[in-house]
Coordinates of C-alpha atoms in Angstrom, one line a residue:
X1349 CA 18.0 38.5 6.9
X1350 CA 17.4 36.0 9.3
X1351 CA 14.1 38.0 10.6
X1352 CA 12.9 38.6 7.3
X1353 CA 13.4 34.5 6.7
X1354 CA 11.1 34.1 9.5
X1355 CA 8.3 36.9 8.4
X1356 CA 7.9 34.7 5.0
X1357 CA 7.8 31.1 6.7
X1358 CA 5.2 32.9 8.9
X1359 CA 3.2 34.0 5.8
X1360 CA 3.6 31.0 4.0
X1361 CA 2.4 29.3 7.3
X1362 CA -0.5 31.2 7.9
X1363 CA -1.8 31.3 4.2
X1364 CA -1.2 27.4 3.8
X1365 CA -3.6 26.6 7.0
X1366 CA -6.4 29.2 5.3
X1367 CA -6.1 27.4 2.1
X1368 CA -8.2 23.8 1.0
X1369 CA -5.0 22.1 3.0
X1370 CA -6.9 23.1 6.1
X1371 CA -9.5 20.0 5.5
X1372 CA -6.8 17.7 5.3
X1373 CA -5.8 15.4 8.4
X1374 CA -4.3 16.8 10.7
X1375 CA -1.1 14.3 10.6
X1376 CA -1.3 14.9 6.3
X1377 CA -1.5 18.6 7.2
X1378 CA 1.4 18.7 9.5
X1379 CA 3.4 16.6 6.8
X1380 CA 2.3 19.4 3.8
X1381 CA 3.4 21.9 6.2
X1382 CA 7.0 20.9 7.1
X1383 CA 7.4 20.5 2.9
X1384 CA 6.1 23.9 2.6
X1385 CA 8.4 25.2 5.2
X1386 CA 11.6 23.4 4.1
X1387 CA 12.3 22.4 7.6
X1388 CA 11.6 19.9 10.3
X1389 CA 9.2 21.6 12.7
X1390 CA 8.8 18.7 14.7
X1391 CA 10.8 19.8 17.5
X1392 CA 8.7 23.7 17.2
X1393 CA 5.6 22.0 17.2
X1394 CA 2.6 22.7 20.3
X1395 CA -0.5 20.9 20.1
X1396 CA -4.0 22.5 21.5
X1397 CA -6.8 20.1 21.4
X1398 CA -9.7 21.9 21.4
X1399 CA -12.3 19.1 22.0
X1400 CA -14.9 17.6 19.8
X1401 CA -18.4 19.5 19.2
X1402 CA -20.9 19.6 16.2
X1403 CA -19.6 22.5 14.7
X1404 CA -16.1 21.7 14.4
X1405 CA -16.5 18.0 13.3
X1406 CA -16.4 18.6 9.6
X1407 CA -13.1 20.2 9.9
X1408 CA -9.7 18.4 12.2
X1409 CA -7.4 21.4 12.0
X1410 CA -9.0 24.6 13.4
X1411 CA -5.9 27.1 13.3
X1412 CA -2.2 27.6 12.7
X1413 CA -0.4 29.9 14.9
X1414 CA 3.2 31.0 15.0
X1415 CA 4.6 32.5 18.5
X1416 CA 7.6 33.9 19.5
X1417 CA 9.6 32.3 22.9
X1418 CA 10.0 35.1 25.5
X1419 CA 13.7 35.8 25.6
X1420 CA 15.1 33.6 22.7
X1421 CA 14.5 33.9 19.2
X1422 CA 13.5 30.8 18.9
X1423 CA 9.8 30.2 17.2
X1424 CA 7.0 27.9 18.1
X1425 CA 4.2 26.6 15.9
X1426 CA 0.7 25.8 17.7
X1427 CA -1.6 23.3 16.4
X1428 CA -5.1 23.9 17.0
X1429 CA -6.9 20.8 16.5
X1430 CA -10.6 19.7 16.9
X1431 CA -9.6 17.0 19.0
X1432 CA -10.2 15.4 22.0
X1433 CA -6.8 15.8 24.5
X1434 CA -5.9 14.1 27.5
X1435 CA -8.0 16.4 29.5
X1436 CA -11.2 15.6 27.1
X1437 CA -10.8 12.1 27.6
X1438 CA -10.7 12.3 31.6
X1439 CA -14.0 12.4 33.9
X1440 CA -14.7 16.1 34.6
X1441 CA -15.3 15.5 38.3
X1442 CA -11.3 15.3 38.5
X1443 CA -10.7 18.6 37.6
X1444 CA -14.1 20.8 38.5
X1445 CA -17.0 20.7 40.7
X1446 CA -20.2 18.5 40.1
X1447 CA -21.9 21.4 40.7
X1448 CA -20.5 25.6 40.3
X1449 CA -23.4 27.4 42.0
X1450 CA -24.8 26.6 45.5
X1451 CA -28.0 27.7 47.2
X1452 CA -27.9 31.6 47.8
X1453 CA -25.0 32.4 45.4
X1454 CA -26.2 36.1 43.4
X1455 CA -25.7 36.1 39.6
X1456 CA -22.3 38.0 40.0
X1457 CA -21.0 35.3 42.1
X1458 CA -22.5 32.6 39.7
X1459 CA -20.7 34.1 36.8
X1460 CA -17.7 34.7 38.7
X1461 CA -17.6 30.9 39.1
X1462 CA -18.0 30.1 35.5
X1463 CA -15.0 32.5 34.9
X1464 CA -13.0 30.6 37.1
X1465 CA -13.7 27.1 36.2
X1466 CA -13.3 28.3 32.4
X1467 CA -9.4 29.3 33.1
X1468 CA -9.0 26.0 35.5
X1469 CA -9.9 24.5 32.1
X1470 CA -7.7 26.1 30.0
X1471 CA -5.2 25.7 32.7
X1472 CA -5.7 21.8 32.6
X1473 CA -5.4 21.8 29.3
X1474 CA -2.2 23.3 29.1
X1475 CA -1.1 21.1 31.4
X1476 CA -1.8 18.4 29.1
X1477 CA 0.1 20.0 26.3
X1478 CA 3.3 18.5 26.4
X1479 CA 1.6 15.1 26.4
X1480 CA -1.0 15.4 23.4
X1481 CA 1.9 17.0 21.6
X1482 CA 3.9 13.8 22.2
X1483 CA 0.9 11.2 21.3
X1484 CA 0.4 13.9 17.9
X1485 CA 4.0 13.5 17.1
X1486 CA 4.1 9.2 17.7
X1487 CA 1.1 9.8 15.0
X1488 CA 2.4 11.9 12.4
X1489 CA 5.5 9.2 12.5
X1490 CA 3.5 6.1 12.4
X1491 CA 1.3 8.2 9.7
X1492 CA 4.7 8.7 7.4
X1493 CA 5.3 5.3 7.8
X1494 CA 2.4 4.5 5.7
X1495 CA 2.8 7.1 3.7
X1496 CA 6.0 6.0 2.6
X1497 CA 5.4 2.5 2.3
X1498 CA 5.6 2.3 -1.4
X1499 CA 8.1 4.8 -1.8
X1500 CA 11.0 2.0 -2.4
X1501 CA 8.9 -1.2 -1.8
X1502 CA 11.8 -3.4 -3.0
X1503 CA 13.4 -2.6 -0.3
X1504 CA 10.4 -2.3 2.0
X1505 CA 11.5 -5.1 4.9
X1506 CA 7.8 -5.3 5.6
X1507 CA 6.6 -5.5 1.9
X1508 CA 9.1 -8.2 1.9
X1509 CA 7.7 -9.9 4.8
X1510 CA 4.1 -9.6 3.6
X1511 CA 4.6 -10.8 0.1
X1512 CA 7.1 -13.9 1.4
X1513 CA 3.5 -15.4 3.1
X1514 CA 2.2 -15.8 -0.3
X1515 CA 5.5 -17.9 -1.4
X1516 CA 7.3 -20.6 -0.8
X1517 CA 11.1 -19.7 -0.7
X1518 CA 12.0 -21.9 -3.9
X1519 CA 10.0 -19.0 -6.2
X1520 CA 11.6 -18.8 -9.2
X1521 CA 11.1 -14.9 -9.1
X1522 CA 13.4 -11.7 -8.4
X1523 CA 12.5 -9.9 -5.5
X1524 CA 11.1 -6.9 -7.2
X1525 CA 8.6 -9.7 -9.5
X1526 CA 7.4 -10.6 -6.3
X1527 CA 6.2 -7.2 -5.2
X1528 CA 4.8 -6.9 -8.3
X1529 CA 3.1 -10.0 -8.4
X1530 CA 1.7 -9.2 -5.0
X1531 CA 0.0 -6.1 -6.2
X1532 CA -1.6 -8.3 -8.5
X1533 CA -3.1 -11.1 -6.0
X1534 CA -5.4 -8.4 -4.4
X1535 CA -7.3 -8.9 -7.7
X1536 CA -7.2 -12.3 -8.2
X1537 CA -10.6 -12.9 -7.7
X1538 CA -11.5 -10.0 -11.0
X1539 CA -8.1 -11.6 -13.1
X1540 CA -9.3 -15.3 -12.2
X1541 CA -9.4 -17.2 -15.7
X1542 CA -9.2 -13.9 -17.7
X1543 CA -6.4 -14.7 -20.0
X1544 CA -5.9 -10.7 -21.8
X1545 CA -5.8 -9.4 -18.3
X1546 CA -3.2 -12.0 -17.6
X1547 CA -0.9 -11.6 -20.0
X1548 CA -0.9 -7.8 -18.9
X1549 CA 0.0 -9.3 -15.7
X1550 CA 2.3 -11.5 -16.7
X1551 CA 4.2 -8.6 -19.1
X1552 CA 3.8 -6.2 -15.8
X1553 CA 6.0 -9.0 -13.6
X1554 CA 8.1 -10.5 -16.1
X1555 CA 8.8 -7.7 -18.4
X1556 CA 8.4 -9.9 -21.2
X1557 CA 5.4 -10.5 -24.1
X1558 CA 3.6 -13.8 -23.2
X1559 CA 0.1 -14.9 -25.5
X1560 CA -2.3 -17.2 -23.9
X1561 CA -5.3 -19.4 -25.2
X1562 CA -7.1 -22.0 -24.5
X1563 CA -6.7 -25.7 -26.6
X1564 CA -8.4 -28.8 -26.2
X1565 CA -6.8 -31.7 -24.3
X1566 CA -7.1 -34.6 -25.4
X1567 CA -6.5 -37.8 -23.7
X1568 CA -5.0 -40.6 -25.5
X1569 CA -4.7 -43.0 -23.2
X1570 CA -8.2 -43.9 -21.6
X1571 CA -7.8 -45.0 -17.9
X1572 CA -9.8 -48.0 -18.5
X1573 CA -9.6 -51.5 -18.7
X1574 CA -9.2 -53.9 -21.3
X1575 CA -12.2 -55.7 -22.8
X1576 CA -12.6 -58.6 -20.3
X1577 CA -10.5 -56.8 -17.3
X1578 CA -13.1 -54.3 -16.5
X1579 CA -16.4 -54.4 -14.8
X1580 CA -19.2 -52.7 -16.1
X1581 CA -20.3 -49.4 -14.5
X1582 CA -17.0 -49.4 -12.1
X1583 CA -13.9 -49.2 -14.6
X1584 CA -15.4 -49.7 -18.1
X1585 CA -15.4 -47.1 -20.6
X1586 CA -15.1 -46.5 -24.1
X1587 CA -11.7 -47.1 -25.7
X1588 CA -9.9 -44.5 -28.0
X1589 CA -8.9 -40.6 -27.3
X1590 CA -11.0 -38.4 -26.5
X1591 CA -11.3 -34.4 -25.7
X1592 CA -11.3 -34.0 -21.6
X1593 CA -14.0 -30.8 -20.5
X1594 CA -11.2 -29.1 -19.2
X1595 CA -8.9 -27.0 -21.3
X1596 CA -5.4 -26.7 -20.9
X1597 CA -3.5 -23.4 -21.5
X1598 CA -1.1 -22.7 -23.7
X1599 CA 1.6 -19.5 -23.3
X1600 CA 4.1 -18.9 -25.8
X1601 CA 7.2 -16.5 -24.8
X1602 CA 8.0 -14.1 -26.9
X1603 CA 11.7 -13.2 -26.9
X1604 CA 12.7 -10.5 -28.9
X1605 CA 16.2 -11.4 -28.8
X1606 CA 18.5 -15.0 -28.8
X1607 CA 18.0 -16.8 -25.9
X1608 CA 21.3 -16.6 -23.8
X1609 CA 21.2 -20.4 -22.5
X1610 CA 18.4 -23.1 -21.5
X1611 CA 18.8 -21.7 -18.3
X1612 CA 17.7 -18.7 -19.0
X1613 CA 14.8 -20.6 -20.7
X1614 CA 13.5 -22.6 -18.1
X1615 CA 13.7 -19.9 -15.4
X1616 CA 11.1 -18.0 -18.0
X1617 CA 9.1 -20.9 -18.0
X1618 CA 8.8 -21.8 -14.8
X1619 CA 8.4 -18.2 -13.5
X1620 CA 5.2 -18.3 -15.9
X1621 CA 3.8 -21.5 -14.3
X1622 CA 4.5 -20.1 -11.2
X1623 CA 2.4 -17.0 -11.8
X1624 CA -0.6 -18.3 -13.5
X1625 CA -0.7 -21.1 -10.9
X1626 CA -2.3 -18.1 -8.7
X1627 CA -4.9 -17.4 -11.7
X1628 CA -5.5 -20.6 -13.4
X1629 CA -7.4 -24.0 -12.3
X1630 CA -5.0 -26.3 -10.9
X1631 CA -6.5 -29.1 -13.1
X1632 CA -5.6 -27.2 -16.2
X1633 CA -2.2 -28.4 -17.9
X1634 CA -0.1 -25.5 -18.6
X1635 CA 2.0 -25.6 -21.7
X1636 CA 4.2 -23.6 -22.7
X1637 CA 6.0 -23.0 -26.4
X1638 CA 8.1 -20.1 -27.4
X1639 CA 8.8 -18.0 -30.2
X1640 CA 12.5 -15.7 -30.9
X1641 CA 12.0 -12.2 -33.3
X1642 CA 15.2 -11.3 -34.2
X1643 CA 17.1 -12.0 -36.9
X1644 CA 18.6 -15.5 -36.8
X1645 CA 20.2 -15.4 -40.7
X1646 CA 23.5 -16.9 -41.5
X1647 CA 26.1 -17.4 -44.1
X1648 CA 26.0 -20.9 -45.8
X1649 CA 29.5 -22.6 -45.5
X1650 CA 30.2 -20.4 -42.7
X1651 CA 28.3 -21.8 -39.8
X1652 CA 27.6 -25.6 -38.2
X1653 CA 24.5 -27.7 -38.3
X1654 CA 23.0 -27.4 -34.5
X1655 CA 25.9 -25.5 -33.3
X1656 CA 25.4 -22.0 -34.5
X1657 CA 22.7 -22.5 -37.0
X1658 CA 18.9 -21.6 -36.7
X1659 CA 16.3 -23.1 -38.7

C-alpha cells in the first residue's frame, strides 16, 4: 500500500512539473507542489542549480525528479533549477585551470581533459548542494511569509505595526477598521476629494451607510473691524455674512436601527472625521447630522415626553 502511495505521489509529481506550473517561480512551484503532495517535502527536498544561460532564462524550474535513498525507503525530490549555485557565483580559476590544453597535447588528450574538468564540475557542484538547498529553503520560507501576509491580517503583528505609523494611538477605530482603512490610504491620491468613492470607503471601514455633499459655508461673523477701528487695506472689509470659497462637508449616518447610547454616537462620528481627515482639505469644516430608519412608533398615554418618545 505504502509502495503504491509512493508510485502516485511520483506521478502526480512528475505530471505537475510538465504542466503550465513549471513557469511558475521556483519558490511558488515548490509551495504548489507540497499542496499537491499533501505533505511537507521540505526535509526531501535536493536542489541542482544548473546555471544561467540564454536558453533557459525564460523558464526557473528545469525538471522534477524523484530518487530513491540507497538502503532506506526513504525518497528524495531534486530540484532542477536555472539558477546560479554557489559554485556559479565563485571565480572559475578556484576550481579549474585557466587554461585545459597545453602546447603538444593530441586531440584525444584534449578531450580527455574537457571530460575531466566537466565531472570536476559536476563534482563541485554537488558539493555545493547541501548549501544552495539550504539558501532555497530560507527562500521558499521568507516567500510564504509574503504569501501569507493577508491571510489573517488582523492579526498580522507586522500589518499591525505598519498601519500604527499612519495613526496616532488615540484613533477612535477597532483594530480590524484600521487594516481596512490602510488598504485604502494607498489610493488616497485617486479617492482625494471624491465624495461617492468615499462613502464606499467609509461603508467598507465602518460597516455603516454614510451620504456626503458639499454645502456652502457661510460666515457670519466677518473678522473685521468696526467702522472707525479699522484701517483701510489692512483690516477693513465689508460687514455682513458672506459665503467662504471653501465648502464644508456634510455626512449624515444612517443607522438602520436605535442608537444604543450617545456614546455609541459620538464614537461614529468621530471615527468618520477621523477617516475623511485622510481624504478631505483640512480647511474644510466637517459636519455631521444623522438620520435613524427603523420604526420609532409608540402608544399615546403609554410612553414619556423625552424619555422614551421619538418625534
Amino acid at each position: 500500500m505504502g509502495t503504491d502511495m509512493n508510485i502516485n505521489k511520483r506521478v502526480a509529481v512528475n505530471e505537475f512539473s510538465k504542466s503550465e506550473a513549471g513557469k511558475l517561480l521556483a519558490e511558488v512551484f515548490f509551495r504548489e507542489l507540497q499542496f499537491i503532495s499533501g505533505e511537507t517535502l521540505l526535509d526531501k527536498l535536493i536542489v541542482h542549480n544548473h546555471g544561467m544561460n540564454r536558453r533557459v532564462l525564460s523558464q526557473d524550474v528545469l525538471d522534477t525528479q524523484t530518487e530513491d535513498l540507497p538502503g532506506t525507503s526513504k525518497v528524495q525530490i531534486v530540484l532542477h533549477l536555472a539558477r546560479n549555485g554557489i559554485y556559479h557565483q565563485l571565480p572559475e580559476f578556484l576550481f579549474h585551470p585557466i587554461s585545459l590544453s597545453s602546447p603538444g597535447m593530441t586531440n584525444n588528450e584534449i578531450v580527455a581533459a574537457m571530460r575531466a574538468n566537466r565531472k570536476k564540475e559536476e563534482k563541485t557542484i554537488k558539493f555545493f548542494q547541501p548549501f544552495d538547498t539550504a539558501f532555497f529553503k530560507d527562500g521558499v520560507s521568507i516567500f510564504k511569509r509574503s504569501l501569507d501576509l493577508f491571510n489573517s491580517p488582523y492579526a498580522n503583528r507586522i500589518l499591525q505595526n505598519v498601519s500604527s505609523l499612519f495613526y496616532s494611538k488615540a484613533t477612535p477605530l477597532t483594530q480590524g477598521e484600521k487594516y481596512r482603512l490602510f488598504l485604502f490610504l494607498c489610493q488616497a491620491e485617486d479617492l482625494k476629494e471624491n465624495l461617492s468613492a468615499l462613502e464606499n470607503v467609509l461603508y467598507t471601514v465602518l460597516c455603516m451607510q454614510v451620504s456626503l455633499k458639499y454645502k456652502s459655508h457661510n460666515i457670519k461673523e466677518p473678522p473685521y473691524g468696526t467702522l472707525g477701528t479699522c484701517r483701510l487695506g489692512l483690516n477693513s472689509g465689508l460687514s455682513g455674512s458672506f459665503a467662504s470659497e471653501l465648502d464644508d462637508v456634510e455626512a449624515k449616518l444612517c443607522f438602520k436601527k436605535n442608537i444604543e447610547s450617545e456614546k455609541v454616537l459620538k464614537e461614529k462620528m468621530d471615527a468618520v472625521r477621523f477617516i475623511l481627515s485622510f481624504f478631505i482639505v483640512s480647511a474644510r469644516h466637517i459636519d455631521i447630522i444623522y438620520t435613524v430608519k427603523s420604526n420609532t412608533e409608540f402608544v399615546l398615554g403609554t410612553n414619556f415626553l423625552g424619555y422614551d418618545t421619538n418625534l
